[in-house]
Tab-separated table of C-alpha atoms in Angstrom:
chain	number	residue	atom	x	y	z
D	1034	MET	CA	74.291	117.894	74.756
D	1035	LYS	CA	77.865	116.552	74.531
D	1036	ARG	CA	79.080	119.907	73.197
D	1037	ILE	CA	77.534	121.768	76.174
D	1038	PHE	CA	79.114	119.310	78.622
D	1039	PHE	CA	82.517	119.622	76.919
D	1040	SER	CA	82.317	123.442	76.898
D	1041	SER	CA	81.376	123.453	80.574
D	1042	CYS	CA	84.358	121.224	81.393
D	1043	VAL	CA	86.747	123.510	79.490
D	1044	VAL	CA	85.445	126.631	81.269
D	1045	PHE	CA	85.688	124.865	84.654
D	1046	ALA	CA	89.275	123.774	83.918
D	1047	VAL	CA	90.286	127.330	82.941
D	1048	VAL	CA	88.753	128.746	86.148
D	1049	ILE	CA	90.541	126.150	88.290
D	1050	LEU	CA	93.902	126.745	86.580
D	1051	THR	CA	93.732	130.520	86.980
D	1052	ALA	CA	92.649	130.275	90.634
D	1053	CYS	CA	95.414	127.818	91.534
D	1054	GLU	CA	98.512	128.979	89.707
D	1055	ALA	CA	101.273	126.383	89.887
D	1056	LEU	CA	104.578	127.302	91.473
D	1057	SER	CA	106.153	126.816	88.066
D	1058	GLY	CA	104.265	129.911	86.871
D	1059	GLU	CA	105.821	133.393	86.950
D	1060	THR	CA	104.242	134.298	90.299
D	1061	GLY	CA	105.155	130.931	91.779
D	1062	LYS	CA	108.800	131.358	90.870
D	1063	GLU	CA	108.957	134.329	93.252
D	1064	LEU	CA	108.115	131.979	96.140
D	1065	ILE	CA	110.489	129.126	95.245
D	1066	GLY	CA	113.696	129.240	97.288
D	1067	VAL	CA	115.462	128.619	100.572
D	1068	TYR	CA	114.584	130.902	103.492
D	1069	VAL	CA	116.529	131.215	106.753
D	1070	LEU	CA	115.551	132.745	110.092
D	1071	ASP	CA	118.349	133.199	112.627
D	1072	ALA	CA	117.320	133.867	116.204
D	1073	SER	CA	118.438	133.196	119.744
D	1074	SER	CA	116.630	131.209	122.395
D	1075	ASP	CA	117.224	129.891	125.899
D	1076	PHE	CA	119.244	127.126	124.232
D	1077	GLY	CA	121.580	129.419	122.275
D	1078	PRO	CA	121.572	130.399	118.613
D	1079	TRP	CA	118.509	129.016	116.827
D	1080	GLN	CA	117.819	128.662	113.155
D	1081	GLU	CA	114.767	127.807	111.083
D	1082	GLN	CA	114.960	126.994	107.401
D	1083	ILE	CA	112.146	126.607	104.907
D	1084	THR	CA	112.773	125.217	101.441
D	1085	ILE	CA	110.032	125.661	98.839
D	1086	THR	CA	110.254	123.931	95.465
D	1087	GLU	CA	107.728	123.700	92.623
D	1088	SER	CA	106.094	120.749	94.367
D	1089	SER	CA	107.118	120.656	98.050
D	1090	VAL	CA	107.772	122.467	101.331
D	1091	ARG	CA	110.380	121.380	103.899
D	1092	TYR	CA	110.681	122.977	107.341
D	1093	GLU	CA	113.848	122.417	109.399
D	1094	SER	CA	114.978	123.848	112.718
D	1095	GLY	CA	117.668	123.499	115.361
D	1096	ASN	CA	120.712	124.969	116.980
D	1097	SER	CA	122.535	126.953	114.297
D	1098	ASN	CA	125.840	125.354	115.287
D	1099	GLU	CA	124.552	121.877	114.461
D	1100	THR	CA	122.756	120.097	111.648
D	1101	LEU	CA	119.126	121.170	111.388
D	1102	SER	CA	116.387	118.572	111.954
D	1103	VAL	CA	113.472	118.125	109.568
D	1104	VAL	CA	110.227	119.037	111.345
D	1105	TYR	CA	108.069	118.255	108.315
D	1106	GLU	CA	108.063	117.793	104.585
D	1107	ALA	CA	104.955	118.131	102.451
D	1108	GLU	CA	103.736	117.974	98.871
D	1109	ILE	CA	101.982	121.066	97.546
D	1110	GLU	CA	98.408	120.246	96.531
D	1111	LYS	CA	97.277	123.796	95.721
D	1112	ALA	CA	98.852	127.243	95.474
D	1113	GLN	CA	96.882	130.479	95.847
D	1114	PHE	CA	98.385	133.961	95.497
D	1115	GLY	CA	96.966	137.322	96.584
D	1116	SER	CA	94.615	135.955	99.268
D	1117	PHE	CA	94.536	133.833	102.390
D	1118	ASN	CA	92.126	130.948	102.777
D	1119	GLY	CA	88.899	131.731	104.596
D	1120	GLY	CA	89.009	135.277	103.169
D	1121	GLU	CA	91.290	136.320	106.028
D	1122	GLN	CA	93.439	139.449	105.824
D	1123	ARG	CA	96.632	138.391	107.625
D	1124	PRO	CA	98.755	135.260	107.843
D	1125	ALA	CA	98.306	134.758	111.613
D	1126	ASN	CA	96.701	136.314	114.691
D	1127	SER	CA	100.146	137.480	115.888
D	1128	ILE	CA	100.514	139.784	112.849
D	1129	ALA	CA	99.045	143.313	112.963
D	1130	GLU	CA	95.714	143.596	111.153
D	1131	ASN	CA	96.861	146.582	109.113
D	1132	ALA	CA	100.170	145.030	107.925
D	1133	ALA	CA	100.869	145.482	104.199
D	1134	PHE	CA	102.161	142.619	102.072
D	1135	PRO	CA	103.221	143.182	98.454
D	1136	PHE	CA	103.258	139.379	97.924
D	1137	PHE	CA	101.278	136.791	99.900
D	1138	GLY	CA	99.098	133.714	99.724
D	1139	TYR	CA	98.813	130.125	100.873
D	1140	LEU	CA	99.554	126.545	99.936
D	1141	VAL	CA	97.441	123.508	100.743
D	1142	ILE	CA	99.970	120.821	101.623
D	1143	ARG	CA	99.937	117.055	102.351
D	1144	LEU	CA	102.501	115.892	104.915
D	1145	THR	CA	104.999	113.313	103.641
D	1146	LYS	CA	107.254	113.435	106.727
D	1147	SER	CA	106.551	114.598	110.277
D	1148	ASP	CA	108.560	114.672	113.502
D	1149	GLY	CA	105.502	113.780	115.618
D	1150	ASP	CA	101.834	114.333	116.443
D	1151	GLY	CA	102.533	117.929	117.440
D	1152	THR	CA	103.269	118.586	113.772
D	1153	GLY	CA	100.685	116.271	112.217
D	1154	LYS	CA	100.498	112.808	110.736
D	1155	VAL	CA	101.894	111.758	107.369
D	1156	GLY	CA	99.128	111.830	104.757
D	1157	GLU	CA	97.175	114.609	106.469
D	1158	TYR	CA	96.570	118.046	104.935
D	1159	ASN	CA	97.490	121.438	106.315
D	1160	VAL	CA	97.630	125.044	105.123
D	1161	PHE	CA	100.944	126.898	104.810
D	1162	ARG	CA	100.714	130.694	104.637
D	1163	PHE	CA	103.388	133.060	103.350
D	1164	ALA	CA	103.834	136.813	103.034
D	1165	ARG	CA	106.684	139.067	101.963
D	1166	GLY	CA	106.720	142.337	103.843
D	1167	GLU	CA	107.633	145.726	102.453
D	1168	ASP	CA	111.110	145.225	103.996
D	1169	ASN	CA	111.575	142.084	101.807
D	1170	LEU	CA	111.618	139.850	104.904
D	1171	TRP	CA	109.264	136.886	104.811
D	1172	ILE	CA	106.598	135.601	107.200
D	1173	PHE	CA	105.722	131.894	107.267
D	1174	THR	CA	103.276	129.807	109.263
D	1175	GLN	CA	101.401	126.559	108.973
D	1176	GLY	CA	98.076	125.749	110.571
D	1177	PHE	CA	98.443	124.674	114.192
D	1178	LYS	CA	96.355	125.005	117.318
D	1179	ASN	CA	97.206	125.584	120.962
D	1180	GLY	CA	100.126	127.871	120.152
D	1181	SER	CA	99.070	130.425	122.763
D	1182	THR	CA	98.347	128.022	125.647
D	1183	ASP	CA	100.585	126.716	128.410
D	1184	GLU	CA	100.431	123.142	127.121
D	1185	SER	CA	103.816	121.626	126.418
D	1186	VAL	CA	102.588	119.311	123.661
D	1187	TYR	CA	100.497	120.648	120.820
D	1188	VAL	CA	98.727	117.749	119.180
D	1189	ASN	CA	97.279	118.950	115.907
D	1190	SER	CA	94.220	117.340	114.413
D	1191	LEU	CA	94.767	118.015	110.747
D	1192	PHE	CA	92.458	116.830	107.973
D	1193	SER	CA	92.461	113.831	105.653
D	1194	ASP	CA	90.876	115.928	102.870
D	1195	ALA	CA	92.520	118.933	101.139
D	1196	VAL	CA	89.268	120.857	100.631
D	1197	GLU	CA	88.253	120.440	104.269
D	1198	ALA	CA	91.704	121.598	105.436
D	1199	GLU	CA	91.502	124.697	103.227
D	1200	GLU	CA	88.040	125.568	104.545
D	1201	LYS	CA	88.618	124.865	108.246
D	1202	ILE	CA	92.256	125.750	108.967
D	1203	THR	CA	91.738	129.487	109.537
D	1204	CYS	CA	92.471	132.055	112.247
D	1205	ALA	CA	88.728	132.324	112.870
D	1206	ASN	CA	88.638	128.598	113.733
D	1207	GLY	CA	91.530	128.864	116.199
D	1208	TRP	CA	94.446	128.028	113.904
D	1209	PHE	CA	97.454	130.255	113.037
D	1210	ASP	CA	98.048	131.787	116.470
D	1211	TYR	CA	101.601	132.694	115.558
D	1212	ALA	CA	103.829	133.231	112.515
D	1213	SER	CA	107.613	133.307	112.299
D	1214	VAL	CA	108.759	136.711	111.048
D	1215	GLY	CA	112.057	137.781	109.521
D	1216	TYR	CA	113.025	135.002	107.121
D	1217	GLU	CA	115.601	136.031	104.539
D	1218	LYS	CA	115.604	134.467	101.100
D	1219	GLN	CA	119.012	132.972	100.338
């Protein structure tokens, strides 16, 4: 009986490890880096920067002529390549359904720093989606709601459990209205 239990545990561990490749793996190394998106807005030149390490994600934004502000930082709880959570086919509703991505996936993250309720509370879980287009520009988004409404404050109700976040933070459930497109890897 102990041998069957041990064998079952080993098989389960192998399945989990292959489904959730760490960012230190060969595929994960392709995602690690600093990404910059330069744009203009009503306030002048605007910049967004995402830094992905083996264990964390940091999102910063601000006027490109000034120091960027940290919007959130998060620890990576799970990495999945070649699929989006919920079996969805695109990173966000704002992306064409037939878009092709040679490299894509998602991260389940736990916030360690947040600039306010509109981003989420420290300790809560979210889903961060990524995709590299055929033009080698990157698309990034994290789960948020209310992105397509006229509300000026978008209070996100994230989840205190990683599994629940992964299951519920999907386009079909009203998350991921929009993704930022055109990030260049530095």
